[in-house]
mmCIF file of C-alpha atoms and ligand atoms in Angstrom:
data_model
loop_
_atom_site.group_PDB
_atom_site.id
_atom_site.type_symbol
_atom_site.label_atom_id
_atom_site.label_comp_id
_atom_site.label_asym_id
_atom_site.label_seq_id
_atom_site.Cartn_x
_atom_site.Cartn_y
_atom_site.Cartn_z
ATOM 1 C CA MET S 1 145.406 146.058 76.808
ATOM 2 C CA THR S 2 147.953 143.269 76.745
ATOM 3 C CA GLY S 3 150.665 144.573 79.045
ATOM 4 C CA SER S 4 151.143 144.388 82.791
ATOM 5 C CA ILE S 5 148.762 146.162 85.155
ATOM 6 C CA LEU S 6 149.545 148.076 88.300
ATOM 7 C CA ASN S 7 149.631 145.958 91.489
ATOM 8 C CA SER S 8 147.427 143.337 89.928
ATOM 9 C CA PRO S 9 144.200 142.690 91.836
ATOM 10 C CA GLU S 10 142.485 139.297 92.002
ATOM 11 C CA LEU S 11 139.001 137.884 91.506
ATOM 12 C CA ARG S 12 136.780 135.923 93.848
ATOM 13 C CA PRO S 13 133.027 135.425 94.255
ATOM 14 C CA LEU S 14 131.161 138.304 95.893
ATOM 15 C CA ARG S 15 130.446 137.810 99.631
ATOM 16 C CA GLN S 16 127.935 139.329 102.027
ATOM 17 C CA SER S 17 130.892 140.706 103.988
ATOM 18 C CA ASP S 18 131.691 142.915 100.973
ATOM 19 C CA THR S 19 128.693 145.101 101.855
ATOM 20 C CA PRO S 20 130.682 148.039 103.366
ATOM 21 C CA ALA S 21 133.028 148.111 100.364
ATOM 22 C CA VAL S 22 130.048 148.044 98.000
ATOM 23 C CA LEU S 23 128.543 151.020 99.821
ATOM 24 C CA ALA S 24 131.860 152.878 99.656
ATOM 25 C CA ALA S 25 132.054 152.229 95.902
ATOM 26 C CA PHE S 26 128.549 153.556 95.321
ATOM 27 C CA LEU S 27 129.336 156.676 97.317
ATOM 28 C CA SER S 28 132.644 157.214 95.489
ATOM 29 C CA ASN S 29 131.222 158.798 92.326
ATOM 30 C CA PRO S 30 127.771 160.087 91.316
ATOM 31 C CA ASP S 31 127.986 157.974 88.127
ATOM 32 C CA MET S 32 127.455 154.871 90.302
ATOM 33 C CA ARG S 33 123.827 155.883 90.842
ATOM 34 C CA ARG S 34 122.812 154.229 87.601
ATOM 35 C CA GLN S 35 124.250 150.908 88.789
ATOM 36 C CA GLY S 36 121.631 150.376 91.485
ATOM 37 C CA ASP S 37 119.865 151.775 94.498
ATOM 38 C CA VAL S 38 122.678 151.784 97.066
ATOM 39 C CA SER S 39 123.035 154.734 99.427
ATOM 40 C CA SER S 40 123.071 153.285 102.962
ATOM 41 C CA PRO S 41 124.305 150.171 104.832
ATOM 42 C CA GLU S 42 120.800 148.702 104.520
ATOM 43 C CA THR S 43 120.446 149.230 100.791
ATOM 44 C CA ALA S 44 124.014 147.998 100.227
ATOM 45 C CA ALA S 45 123.237 144.808 102.175
ATOM 46 C CA ALA S 46 120.049 144.286 100.141
ATOM 47 C CA TYR S 47 121.989 144.787 96.891
ATOM 48 C CA VAL S 48 124.566 142.156 97.856
ATOM 49 C CA THR S 49 121.894 139.762 99.173
ATOM 50 C CA HIS S 50 120.024 140.058 95.885
ATOM 51 C CA LEU S 51 123.149 139.247 93.866
ATOM 52 C CA LEU S 52 123.972 136.258 96.091
ATOM 53 C CA HIS S 53 120.499 134.701 96.051
ATOM 54 C CA SER S 54 121.200 131.010 95.478
ATOM 55 C CA ASP S 55 118.276 130.531 93.073
ATOM 56 C CA GLY S 56 118.847 133.871 91.380
ATOM 57 C CA PRO S 57 120.343 134.505 87.923
ATOM 58 C CA HIS S 58 123.394 136.515 89.003
ATOM 59 C CA ARG S 59 127.007 135.374 89.116
ATOM 60 C CA ALA S 60 128.857 138.254 90.728
ATOM 61 C CA PHE S 61 132.626 138.450 91.110
ATOM 62 C CA ALA S 62 134.522 140.866 93.296
ATOM 63 C CA VAL S 63 137.702 142.511 92.045
ATOM 64 C CA VAL S 64 139.817 142.591 95.199
ATOM 65 C CA THR S 65 143.097 144.000 96.401
ATOM 66 C CA GLY S 66 144.049 141.883 99.371
ATOM 67 C CA ASP S 67 140.574 141.070 100.613
ATOM 68 C CA GLU S 68 139.029 144.446 99.878
ATOM 69 C CA LEU S 69 136.455 144.713 97.116
ATOM 70 C CA VAL S 70 137.199 147.555 94.707
ATOM 71 C CA GLY S 71 135.025 146.547 91.765
ATOM 72 C CA LEU S 72 132.477 144.087 90.494
ATOM 73 C CA VAL S 73 132.006 142.126 87.280
ATOM 74 C CA ALA S 74 128.797 140.142 86.944
ATOM 75 C CA VAL S 75 126.827 137.991 84.565
ATOM 76 C CA THR S 76 123.055 137.791 84.810
ATOM 77 C CA MET S 77 122.242 134.396 83.368
ATOM 78 C CA ASP S 78 119.432 133.502 81.017
ATOM 79 C CA ALA S 79 120.087 129.779 81.385
ATOM 80 C CA LYS S 80 117.297 128.682 79.060
ATOM 81 C CA ASN S 81 118.933 130.457 76.125
ATOM 82 C CA ARG S 82 122.513 130.047 77.429
ATOM 83 C CA ASN S 83 122.830 133.838 77.298
ATOM 84 C CA GLY S 84 124.248 136.242 79.839
ATOM 85 C CA TRP S 85 123.859 139.983 80.431
ATOM 86 C CA PHE S 86 127.314 141.305 81.292
ATOM 87 C CA TRP S 87 127.991 144.290 83.554
ATOM 88 C CA TYR S 88 130.707 145.878 85.644
ATOM 89 C CA TRP S 89 131.727 148.780 87.829
ATOM 90 C CA MET S 90 134.831 150.021 89.626
ATOM 91 C CA ARG S 91 135.049 152.397 92.579
ATOM 92 C CA GLU S 92 136.365 155.860 91.768
ATOM 93 C CA GLY S 93 139.794 155.569 93.430
ATOM 94 C CA SER S 94 140.706 152.374 91.574
ATOM 95 C CA ARG S 95 139.754 153.401 88.035
ATOM 96 C CA GLY S 96 142.071 154.034 85.112
ATOM 97 C CA ARG S 97 144.476 151.216 85.999
ATOM 98 C CA GLY S 98 143.186 148.622 83.548
ATOM 99 C CA TRP S 99 141.698 146.563 86.371
ATOM 100 C CA THR S 100 138.129 146.500 85.053
ATOM 101 C CA THR S 101 139.406 145.665 81.576
ATOM 102 C CA CYS S 102 141.350 142.638 82.797
ATOM 103 C CA ALA S 103 138.570 141.531 85.170
ATOM 104 C CA ALA S 104 135.937 141.777 82.428
ATOM 105 C CA ALA S 105 138.058 139.768 79.991
ATOM 106 C CA THR S 106 138.643 137.095 82.624
ATOM 107 C CA ILE S 107 134.962 136.735 83.519
ATOM 108 C CA ALA S 108 133.798 136.816 79.896
ATOM 109 C CA ASN S 109 136.332 134.105 79.009
ATOM 110 C CA TRP S 110 135.079 132.042 81.967
ATOM 111 C CA ALA S 111 131.382 132.557 81.166
ATOM 112 C CA LEU S 112 131.815 131.302 77.593
ATOM 113 C CA THR S 113 133.803 128.223 78.638
ATOM 114 C CA ALA S 114 133.336 126.776 82.147
ATOM 115 C CA GLY S 115 130.258 128.972 82.633
ATOM 116 C CA ARG S 116 128.675 127.187 79.638
ATOM 117 C CA LEU S 117 127.079 130.260 78.106
ATOM 118 C CA GLU S 118 127.047 130.769 74.354
ATOM 119 C CA ARG S 119 126.332 134.490 74.120
ATOM 120 C CA LEU S 120 127.094 137.492 76.323
ATOM 121 C CA ALA S 121 125.580 140.905 75.741
ATOM 122 C CA LEU S 122 126.002 144.356 77.260
ATOM 123 C CA GLY S 123 124.962 147.925 76.650
ATOM 124 C CA HIS S 124 126.577 151.221 77.565
ATOM 125 C CA ARG S 125 125.583 154.823 77.183
ATOM 126 C CA ALA S 126 127.169 156.489 74.160
ATOM 127 C CA ASN S 127 128.746 159.070 76.483
ATOM 128 C CA ASN S 128 130.600 156.390 78.494
ATOM 129 C CA PRO S 129 133.784 155.768 76.463
ATOM 130 C CA ALA S 130 135.551 154.011 79.352
ATOM 131 C CA SER S 131 132.863 151.330 79.347
ATOM 132 C CA GLU S 132 133.215 150.939 75.590
ATOM 133 C CA SER S 133 136.951 150.454 75.969
ATOM 134 C CA VAL S 134 136.413 147.767 78.619
ATOM 135 C CA ALA S 135 133.853 145.964 76.431
ATOM 136 C CA ARG S 136 136.041 145.909 73.338
ATOM 137 C CA ALA S 137 139.105 144.714 75.276
ATOM 138 C CA ALA S 138 136.982 141.901 76.734
ATOM 139 C CA GLY S 139 136.228 140.687 73.220
ATOM 140 C CA PHE S 140 132.783 142.219 72.726
ATOM 141 C CA ILE S 141 131.726 143.334 69.257
ATOM 142 C CA HIS S 142 129.494 146.336 68.555
ATOM 143 C CA GLU S 143 126.064 145.175 67.424
ATOM 144 C CA GLY S 144 123.954 148.275 67.237
ATOM 145 C CA THR S 145 122.532 151.414 68.766
ATOM 146 C CA GLU S 146 119.393 151.784 70.812
ATOM 147 C CA ARG S 147 118.611 155.355 69.873
ATOM 148 C CA GLU S 148 117.785 157.814 72.652
ATOM 149 C CA LYS S 149 117.086 154.953 75.054
ATOM 150 C CA PHE S 150 117.603 156.765 78.365
ATOM 151 C CA LEU S 151 116.596 160.152 79.681
ATOM 152 C CA VAL S 152 119.559 161.438 81.720
ATOM 153 C CA ASP S 153 119.518 164.961 83.178
ATOM 154 C CA GLY S 154 116.964 166.061 80.601
ATOM 155 C CA GLN S 155 118.894 164.632 77.642
ATOM 156 C CA ARG S 156 118.016 161.555 75.642
ATOM 157 C CA ILE S 157 121.092 159.294 75.390
ATOM 158 C CA ASP S 158 121.839 156.542 72.861
ATOM 159 C CA VAL S 159 122.878 153.133 74.181
ATOM 160 C CA LEU S 160 125.435 151.098 72.230
ATOM 161 C CA THR S 161 124.908 147.341 72.330
ATOM 162 C CA TYR S 162 127.656 144.721 72.185
ATOM 163 C CA SER S 163 127.886 140.963 72.261
ATOM 164 C CA ARG S 164 130.451 138.219 72.408
ATOM 165 C CA LEU S 165 129.720 134.687 71.195
ATOM 166 C CA ARG S 166 131.483 131.521 72.266
ATOM 167 C CA SER S 167 132.738 131.241 68.698
ATOM 168 C CA ASP S 168 134.253 134.757 68.669
ATOM 169 C CA ALA S 169 137.985 135.305 69.034
ATOM 170 C CA VAL S 170 139.299 135.207 72.597
ATOM 171 C CA PRO S 171 140.858 138.609 73.385
ATOM 172 C CA THR S 172 144.570 138.910 74.116
ATOM 173 C CA THR S 173 143.797 140.981 77.234
ATOM 174 C CA THR S 174 145.678 139.872 80.348
ATOM 175 C CA GLU S 175 143.533 137.790 82.704
ATOM 176 C CA LEU S 176 143.389 138.392 86.454
ATOM 177 C CA ALA S 177 144.201 135.541 88.816
ATOM 178 C CA TRP S 178 141.523 133.884 90.945
ATOM 179 C CA GLN S 179 142.092 134.401 94.639
ATOM 180 C CA HIS S 180 142.766 131.185 96.537
ATOM 181 C CA VAL S 181 141.204 131.095 99.978
HETATM 182 C C1 LIG U 1 133.316 152.176 83.154
HETATM 183 C C2 LIG U 1 134.231 151.777 84.317
HETATM 184 C C3 LIG U 1 133.842 150.395 84.809
HETATM 185 C C4 LIG U 1 135.690 151.762 83.799
HETATM 186 O O1 LIG U 1 136.491 151.325 84.866
HETATM 187 P P1 LIG U 1 138.088 151.507 84.860
HETATM 188 O O2 LIG U 1 138.599 150.693 85.986
HETATM 189 O O3 LIG U 1 138.449 152.930 84.811
HETATM 190 O O4 LIG U 1 138.463 150.805 83.484
HETATM 191 P P2 LIG U 1 139.934 150.448 82.969
HETATM 192 O O5 LIG U 1 140.951 151.225 83.726
HETATM 193 O O6 LIG U 1 140.062 148.977 82.933
HETATM 194 O O7 LIG U 1 139.854 150.928 81.463
HETATM 195 C C5 LIG U 1 139.309 152.170 81.144
HETATM 196 C C6 LIG U 1 139.564 152.407 79.673
HETATM 197 O O8 LIG U 1 138.742 153.491 79.276
HETATM 198 C C7 LIG U 1 139.569 154.489 78.747
HETATM 199 N N1 LIG U 1 138.942 155.757 79.108
HETATM 200 C C8 LIG U 1 138.693 156.233 80.327
HETATM 201 N N2 LIG U 1 138.110 157.430 80.226
HETATM 202 C C9 LIG U 1 137.984 157.689 78.912
HETATM 203 C C10 LIG U 1 137.464 158.763 78.160
HETATM 204 N N3 LIG U 1 136.919 159.832 78.748
HETATM 205 N N4 LIG U 1 137.512 158.680 76.811
HETATM 206 C C11 LIG U 1 138.029 157.611 76.201
HETATM 207 N N5 LIG U 1 138.539 156.552 76.868
HETATM 208 C C12 LIG U 1 138.509 156.604 78.193
HETATM 209 C C13 LIG U 1 140.922 154.293 79.379
HETATM 210 O O9 LIG U 1 141.941 154.867 78.616
HETATM 211 C C14 LIG U 1 140.991 152.782 79.375
HETATM 212 O O10 LIG U 1 141.282 152.298 78.087
HETATM 213 P P3 LIG U 1 142.704 151.613 77.732
HETATM 214 O O11 LIG U 1 142.849 150.431 78.639
HETATM 215 O O12 LIG U 1 142.558 151.237 76.297
HETATM 216 O O13 LIG U 1 143.730 152.663 78.010
HETATM 217 C C15 LIG U 1 134.142 152.818 85.479
HETATM 218 O O14 LIG U 1 134.353 154.113 84.973
HETATM 219 C C16 LIG U 1 132.806 152.778 86.217
HETATM 220 O O15 LIG U 1 132.614 151.980 87.126
HETATM 221 N N6 LIG U 1 131.868 153.653 85.808
HETATM 222 C C17 LIG U 1 130.553 153.696 86.466
HETATM 223 C C18 LIG U 1 129.764 152.440 86.185
HETATM 224 C C19 LIG U 1 129.665 152.139 84.704
HETATM 225 O O16 LIG U 1 129.538 153.028 83.876
HETATM 226 N N7 LIG U 1 129.717 150.836 84.388
HETATM 227 C C20 LIG U 1 129.570 150.371 83.043
HETATM 228 C C21 LIG U 1 128.119 150.282 82.752
HETATM 229 S S1 LIG U 1 127.850 149.805 81.065
#
C-alpha cells in the first residue's frame, strides 16, 4: 500500500497504562488467542509487564488513535546475532484500514536502521492471508514453509516464514508518524 490511510494513527512505545486496551483487543476476536494468554485484567497486566521488562528482549510499539492503543507491533531482539523476531496484531474494530501494514513497515524500517538489527524474521499460518499481506508490504520476503507446524482445531497448519535484511529494498509503504508527547 502506498496511498493515504484512513484517519492515520500514530506510533509510540507501549506503556503499562495500555493494559485495559490490550485486554479489549484480546477479547475482540477469538483469533487473538494465539497471540498470548490474555483474558483478564491480571493476565493483560502481566503481558504488558513482560513486554516492558527493561532487561528483556522485546521492543513493543503501540499503534494509537489519540492516546488509545488499537494495535501492537513488536520486535523480539536477539542482540547477539543482530536479529529480530517480528510480530503484530490489531484489534478487531480497527482492522482492514491499512494501519497494521503502515505500522509494520515503519517499525521494520526503524529496526534495520536506528534499531541496529541486520535481519528480521516472522512466520504466519498459511491460512492467515492478511498477515502475509502485512509482511510483504513491510518489505519481508518469503523464505520457506514449515510444513504442518501447528495443530489448530484438529488440523495441521503450515507456517510460512519470511525475512527482511538490512540490505533488502526499503518498501514504498507509507510510514506512520511517531507520537510526540
Ligand atoms: C493479521 C492482522 C494483524 C492484519 O491487521 P489489519 O489491520 O487488518 O491489516 P491491514 O489493514 O494493514 O492489511 C490487511 C491486508 O490483508 C488483506 N486481507 C485481509 N483479509 C484478507 C483475506 N481473507 N484474504 C486476502 N487478503 C486479506 C487486506 O486486503 C490488506 O491488504 P492490502 O493492504 O493489500 O489491501 C490482524 O488480522 C490480526 O491482528 N490478526 C490476529 C493476530 C495475527 O494473526 N497476527 C499476525 C500473526 S503472524
